[in-house]
Amino acid sequence: FYMRSGRDILKPVKVLGQVTKPGLYHIPANTSLTGLLALTGGTSKEADLTNITIARKNGTVETKDLMTIVKSGQDPVLAEGDLIFIPEDKGLISPSTSNAMIVMATVLSVALTGYIVLKKD
């Protein structure tokens, strides 16, 4: 693929995971990871920005931390055929565990309140 100037070749890369617009992108040479994330519309609120995976066409895999990239200024340049994956941040407690804990706390609260009310009589 060529840009309008006819000089630069656009290289295909894939972006998957917690980004606003995942998919196949054709990017100019020397496009960095942060530049690509900007093209995708940014990451979602659920994105784990400490474990961004770049799987290279040659079989190597790199894991990057976005904050380290920003602080160090060492933004990796993407190559043709790269696959970038932004995982979901699992957090300390999964949503299903959190929901179960809320239900249990509610049941306990109702039971204890009932016990206290009955004990007063």
XYZ file of N, CA, C and O in Angstrom:
484
model
N 0.829 -1.179 0.000
C 0.000 0.000 0.000
C 0.876 1.247 0.000
O 1.902 1.278 0.673
N 0.461 2.240 -0.724
C 1.228 3.480 -0.813
C 0.391 4.659 -0.343
O -0.815 4.684 -0.523
N 1.075 5.624 0.235
C 0.401 6.868 0.605
C 0.253 7.711 -0.658
O 0.766 7.358 -1.717
N -0.392 8.833 -0.541
C -0.612 9.700 -1.701
C 0.690 10.120 -2.360
O 0.751 10.304 -3.559
N 1.745 10.283 -1.547
C 3.030 10.704 -2.110
C 3.631 9.609 -2.985
O 4.488 9.877 -3.811
N 3.180 8.375 -2.785
C 3.732 7.274 -3.554
C 5.073 6.807 -3.018
O 5.675 5.898 -3.556
N 5.552 7.404 -1.946
C 6.874 7.078 -1.413
C 6.825 6.087 -0.258
O 7.665 5.226 -0.153
N 5.868 6.273 0.624
C 5.826 5.461 1.835
C 4.891 4.276 1.675
O 3.789 4.406 1.165
N 5.342 3.144 2.146
C 4.515 1.945 2.112
C 3.764 1.847 3.433
O 4.339 2.015 4.502
N 2.474 1.603 3.361
C 1.682 1.393 4.566
C 1.749 -0.080 4.942
O 1.557 -0.951 4.093
N 2.020 -0.336 6.215
C 2.216 -1.708 6.681
C 1.013 -2.166 7.495
O 0.540 -1.435 8.360
N 0.532 -3.394 7.250
C -0.618 -3.890 8.007
C -0.203 -4.376 9.401
O 0.785 -5.090 9.554
N -0.970 -3.965 10.413
C -0.823 -4.475 11.775
C -2.224 -4.711 12.322
O -3.186 -4.075 11.888
N -2.343 -5.637 13.268
C -3.638 -5.933 13.871
C -3.612 -5.502 15.337
O -2.618 -5.691 16.027
N -4.725 -4.932 15.783
C -4.887 -4.518 17.174
C -6.126 -5.213 17.724
O -7.214 -5.087 17.166
N -5.939 -5.941 18.814
C -7.039 -6.676 19.435
C -7.126 -6.343 20.914
O -6.162 -5.866 21.506
N -8.261 -6.598 21.499
C -8.423 -6.422 22.934
C -9.134 -5.139 23.298
O -10.035 -4.687 22.600
N -8.684 -4.543 24.376
C -9.382 -3.427 25.013
C -9.015 -2.069 24.398
O -8.434 -1.209 25.043
N -9.361 -1.909 23.127
C -9.213 -0.622 22.443
C -10.579 -0.225 21.892
O -11.449 -1.067 21.700
N -10.738 1.063 21.632
C -12.024 1.559 21.151
C -12.404 0.945 19.808
O -13.545 0.534 19.612
N -11.442 0.872 18.888
C -11.717 0.324 17.562
C -10.663 -0.732 17.200
O -9.680 -0.428 16.517
N -10.854 -1.993 17.656
C -9.904 -3.038 17.290
C -10.024 -3.366 15.804
O -11.036 -3.078 15.177
N -8.977 -3.953 15.259
C -9.042 -4.369 13.867
C -7.707 -4.282 13.165
O -6.646 -4.148 13.784
N -7.768 -4.348 11.847
C -6.593 -4.268 10.992
C -6.353 -2.813 10.607
O -7.278 -2.129 10.167
N -5.118 -2.359 10.792
C -4.743 -0.990 10.447
C -3.563 -1.036 9.482
O -2.678 -1.880 9.619
N -3.569 -0.122 8.529
C -2.437 0.052 7.628
C -1.748 1.337 8.042
O -2.326 2.416 7.908
N -0.538 1.194 8.548
C 0.175 2.326 9.153
C 1.434 2.659 8.369
O 2.042 1.780 7.758
N 1.851 3.909 8.403
C 3.109 4.289 7.759
C 4.305 3.678 8.495
O 4.209 3.329 9.673
N 5.410 3.577 7.796
C 6.645 3.124 8.427
C 6.968 4.059 9.581
O 6.603 5.235 9.572
N 7.616 3.536 10.600
C 8.029 4.289 11.788
C 6.866 4.710 12.678
O 7.013 5.618 13.484
N 5.709 4.075 12.546
C 4.611 4.351 13.463
C 4.893 3.638 14.777
O 5.238 2.461 14.798
N 4.733 4.371 15.873
C 5.019 3.808 17.189
C 3.763 3.183 17.791
O 2.648 3.359 17.291
N 3.957 2.467 18.895
C 2.836 1.850 19.598
C 1.837 2.898 20.065
O 0.631 2.746 19.862
N 2.317 3.991 20.652
C 1.389 5.023 21.128
C 0.681 5.707 19.963
O -0.482 6.084 20.073
N 1.350 5.841 18.837
C 0.716 6.404 17.649
C -0.416 5.514 17.160
O -1.495 6.000 16.794
N -0.184 4.200 17.191
C -1.229 3.266 16.776
C -2.402 3.292 17.753
O -3.560 3.273 17.337
N -2.107 3.357 19.056
C -3.188 3.418 20.037
C -4.047 4.666 19.828
O -5.260 4.628 20.008
N -3.421 5.749 19.419
C -4.179 6.967 19.115
C -5.090 6.742 17.908
O -6.237 7.200 17.890
N -4.600 6.028 16.909
C -5.417 5.732 15.724
C -6.626 4.864 16.055
O -7.679 4.985 15.423
N -6.480 4.000 17.048
C -7.579 3.101 17.425
C -8.629 3.794 18.277
O -9.610 3.175 18.664
N -8.407 5.054 18.594
C -9.350 5.778 19.439
C -9.034 5.635 20.915
O -9.814 6.040 21.762
N -7.891 5.034 21.232
C -7.490 4.870 22.625
C -7.947 3.554 23.210
O -8.600 2.743 22.561
N -7.586 3.358 24.456
C -7.927 2.121 25.145
C -9.216 2.294 25.946
O -9.634 3.400 26.244
N -9.817 1.169 26.298
C -11.027 1.200 27.117
C -10.653 1.370 28.584
O -9.487 1.237 28.963
N -11.647 1.635 29.425
C -11.417 1.779 30.859
C -10.919 0.476 31.473
O -10.242 0.484 32.483
N -11.264 -0.637 30.872
C -10.916 -1.953 31.405
C -9.534 -2.434 30.971
O -9.111 -3.516 31.340
N -8.817 -1.646 30.189
C -7.533 -2.078 29.625
C -6.449 -2.209 30.693
O -6.331 -1.376 31.583
N -5.659 -3.270 30.569
C -4.477 -3.455 31.417
C -3.294 -2.888 30.643
O -2.739 -3.543 29.767
N -2.917 -1.676 30.965
C -1.862 -0.983 30.216
C -0.460 -1.373 30.658
O 0.521 -0.862 30.129
N -0.369 -2.291 31.611
C 0.948 -2.746 32.067
C 1.393 -4.012 31.347
O 2.533 -4.438 31.505
N 0.507 -4.625 30.578
C 0.824 -5.894 29.902
C 0.426 -5.887 28.440
O -0.244 -6.803 27.960
N 0.825 -4.867 27.710
C 0.527 -4.797 26.281
C 1.465 -5.752 25.552
O 2.679 -5.688 25.727
N 0.890 -6.633 24.755
C 1.682 -7.638 24.048
C 1.848 -7.255 22.587
O 0.873 -6.910 21.922
N 3.092 -7.343 22.117
C 3.385 -7.141 20.696
C 3.972 -8.454 20.183
O 5.067 -8.847 20.578
N 3.203 -9.149 19.342
C 3.669 -10.387 18.727
C 4.184 -10.041 17.329
O 3.426 -9.564 16.486
N 5.476 -10.256 17.127
C 6.115 -9.912 15.856
C 5.955 -11.034 14.839
O 5.782 -12.201 15.185
N 6.040 -10.672 13.589
C 5.915 -11.619 12.478
C 7.014 -12.684 12.531
O 6.812 -13.817 12.126
N 8.188 -12.314 13.093
C 9.303 -13.250 13.164
C 9.185 -14.226 14.330
O 10.075 -15.035 14.573
N 8.088 -14.131 15.103
C 7.840 -15.075 16.184
C 8.198 -14.563 17.576
O 7.873 -15.213 18.561
N 8.842 -13.423 17.663
C 9.169 -12.884 18.986
C 7.944 -12.203 19.587
O 7.078 -11.708 18.869
N 7.906 -12.194 20.913
C 6.800 -11.568 21.636
C 7.387 -10.633 22.688
O 8.283 -11.013 23.426
N 6.879 -9.411 22.723
C 7.315 -8.415 23.699
C 6.125 -8.000 24.549
O 5.016 -7.888 24.044
N 6.369 -7.756 25.834
C 5.339 -7.220 26.713
C 5.778 -5.830 27.138
O 6.907 -5.647 27.592
N 4.902 -4.861 26.978
C 5.230 -3.468 27.264
C 4.279 -2.884 28.297
O 3.119 -3.271 28.380
N 4.793 -1.935 29.067
C 4.019 -1.172 30.045
C 3.915 0.244 29.494
O 4.931 0.911 29.294
N 2.704 0.708 29.256
C 2.506 2.020 28.628
C 3.108 3.148 29.463
O 3.710 4.068 28.917
N 2.991 3.083 30.786
C 3.537 4.142 31.631
C 5.068 4.186 31.521
O 5.655 5.262 31.468
N 5.703 3.023 31.443
C 7.160 2.970 31.274
C 7.561 3.571 29.933
O 8.551 4.297 29.839
N 6.779 3.283 28.899
C 7.046 3.841 27.570
C 6.967 5.360 27.611
O 7.837 6.053 27.098
N 5.925 5.875 28.256
C 5.729 7.326 28.327
C 6.855 7.980 29.123
O 7.412 9.001 28.708
N 7.210 7.389 30.261
C 8.251 7.963 31.111
C 9.630 7.914 30.462
O 10.411 8.852 30.573
N 9.938 6.797 29.796
C 11.274 6.617 29.220
C 11.416 7.264 27.844
O 12.526 7.535 27.399
N 10.288 7.456 27.162
C 10.343 7.997 25.810
C 10.784 6.966 24.784
O 11.076 7.301 23.643
N 10.840 5.704 25.171
C 11.254 4.631 24.265
C 10.024 3.892 23.750
O 9.694 2.807 24.193
N 9.374 4.526 22.799
C 8.150 4.021 22.207
C 8.515 3.065 21.084
O 9.144 3.469 20.100
N 8.151 1.764 21.187
C 8.550 0.814 20.148
C 7.910 1.117 18.796
O 6.733 1.457 18.724
N 8.711 1.011 17.753
C 8.224 1.194 16.385
C 7.645 -0.133 15.920
O 8.242 -1.189 16.119
N 6.491 -0.078 15.315
C 5.813 -1.283 14.866
C 6.270 -1.681 13.469
O 6.664 -0.837 12.673
N 6.203 -2.983 13.218
C 6.638 -3.518 11.932
C 5.471 -4.213 11.235
O 4.448 -4.523 11.855
N 5.636 -4.461 9.968
C 4.615 -5.143 9.179
C 4.266 -6.492 9.809
O 5.148 -7.258 10.188
N 2.977 -6.752 9.933
C 2.522 -8.035 10.444
C 2.452 -8.139 11.955
O 2.092 -9.190 12.479
N 2.782 -7.072 12.678
C 2.708 -7.108 14.138
C 1.264 -7.289 14.593
O 0.331 -6.789 13.968
N 1.104 -8.003 15.696
C -0.192 -8.178 16.335
C -0.075 -7.587 17.734
O 0.762 -8.009 18.525
N -0.896 -6.585 18.015
C -0.864 -5.909 19.311
C -2.116 -6.314 20.064
O -3.236 -6.216 19.544
N -1.920 -6.780 21.306
C -3.048 -7.203 22.128
C -3.039 -6.424 23.438
O -2.046 -6.409 24.157
N -4.169 -5.767 23.728
C -4.352 -5.019 24.964
C -5.304 -5.845 25.830
O -6.506 -5.907 25.544
N -4.789 -6.494 26.892
C -5.660 -7.346 27.704
C -6.573 -6.550 28.627
O -6.371 -5.352 28.838
N -7.539 -7.248 29.184
C -8.439 -6.649 30.162
C -7.775 -6.707 31.533
O -7.150 -7.705 31.893
N -7.906 -5.629 32.278
C -7.371 -5.583 33.639
C -8.275 -6.418 34.526
O -9.452 -6.121 34.683
N -7.732 -7.458 35.096
C -8.525 -8.369 35.927
C -8.827 -7.778 37.299
O -9.791 -8.156 37.926
N -7.997 -6.851 37.763
C -8.220 -6.272 39.083
C -7.915 -7.280 40.175
O -7.541 -8.418 39.915
N -8.083 -6.892 41.388
C -7.809 -7.786 42.516
C -8.907 -8.819 42.689
O -8.672 -9.952 43.065
N -10.147 -8.408 42.419
C -11.285 -9.306 42.570
C -12.081 -9.272 41.273
O -12.382 -8.206 40.750
N -12.427 -10.450 40.770
C -13.203 -10.509 39.526
C -14.606 -9.974 39.767
O -15.107 -10.002 40.897
N -15.264 -9.496 38.710
C -16.631 -8.968 38.865
C -17.598 -9.997 39.450
O -18.450 -9.659 40.271
N -17.486 -11.269 39.073
C -18.412 -12.279 39.602
C -18.172 -12.510 41.089
O -19.121 -12.682 41.867
N -16.905 -12.505 41.520
C -16.596 -12.655 42.946
C -17.116 -11.455 43.721
O -17.678 -11.598 44.815
N -16.934 -10.267 43.176
C -17.423 -9.054 43.810
C -18.937 -9.092 43.981
O -19.467 -8.757 45.044
N -19.644 -9.524 42.945
C -21.107 -9.632 43.020
C -21.537 -10.639 44.077
O -22.487 -10.409 44.828
N -20.844 -11.776 44.150
C -21.165 -12.800 45.152
C -20.953 -12.257 46.554
O -21.755 -12.521 47.473
N -19.879 -11.481 46.746
C -19.600 -10.897 48.061
C -20.692 -9.892 48.455
O -21.110 -9.840 49.613
N -21.178 -9.117 47.514
C -22.240 -8.145 47.786
C -23.529 -8.863 48.182
O -24.204 -8.470 49.133
N -23.863 -9.935 47.476
C -25.075 -10.705 47.794
C -24.958 -11.308 49.193
O -25.892 -11.228 49.999
N -23.796 -11.892 49.495
C -23.590 -12.493 50.817
C -23.683 -11.443 51.921
O -24.280 -11.673 52.966
N -23.090 -10.278 51.705
C -23.138 -9.205 52.695
C -24.570 -8.728 52.901
O -24.982 -8.452 54.041
N -25.336 -8.655 51.844
C -26.737 -8.238 51.945
C -27.547 -9.257 52.734
O -28.326 -8.897 53.632
N -27.355 -10.529 52.440
C -28.074 -11.590 53.153
C -27.707 -11.576 54.633
O -28.581 -11.656 55.512
N -26.430 -11.456 54.931
C -25.976 -11.387 56.321
C -26.563 -10.181 57.040
O -26.988 -10.283 58.198
N -26.583 -9.051 56.366
C -27.122 -7.827 56.951
C -28.597 -7.985 57.292
O -29.043 -7.608 58.384
N -29.357 -8.562 56.388
C -30.791 -8.786 56.620
C -30.986 -9.769 57.773
O -31.821 -9.557 58.666
N -30.211 -10.838 57.790
C -30.335 -11.847 58.851
C -29.989 -11.250 60.214
O -30.702 -11.477 61.203
N -28.910 -10.500 60.299
C -28.513 -9.887 61.568
C -29.519 -8.846 62.031
O -29.821 -8.752 63.223
N -30.036 -8.067 61.099
C -31.048 -7.074 61.451
C -32.291 -7.769 62.000
O -32.857 -7.346 63.020
N -32.714 -8.841 61.357
C -33.872 -9.625 61.836
C -33.612 -10.188 63.210
O -34.484 -10.165 64.098
N -32.445 -10.712 63.464
C -32.081 -11.285 64.758
C -32.130 -10.211 65.849
O -32.694 -10.439 66.927
N -31.571 -9.041 65.557
C -31.554 -7.943 66.540
C -32.962 -7.481 66.837
O -33.339 -7.242 67.993
N -33.804 -7.354 65.849
C -35.193 -6.907 66.028
C -35.950 -7.943 66.868
O -36.680 -7.579 67.808
N -35.785 -9.224 66.580
C -36.483 -10.279 67.324
C -35.980 -10.384 68.756
O -36.740 -10.711 69.671
N -34.708 -10.149 68.972
C -34.107 -10.262 70.295
C -34.613 -9.164 71.221
O -34.725 -9.355 72.429
N -34.943 -8.001 70.707
C -35.427 -6.867 71.522
C -36.805 -7.172 72.141
O -37.171 -6.606 73.134
N -37.571 -8.013 71.493
C -38.921 -8.303 72.003
C -38.813 -9.222 73.142
O -38.892 -9.647 74.039
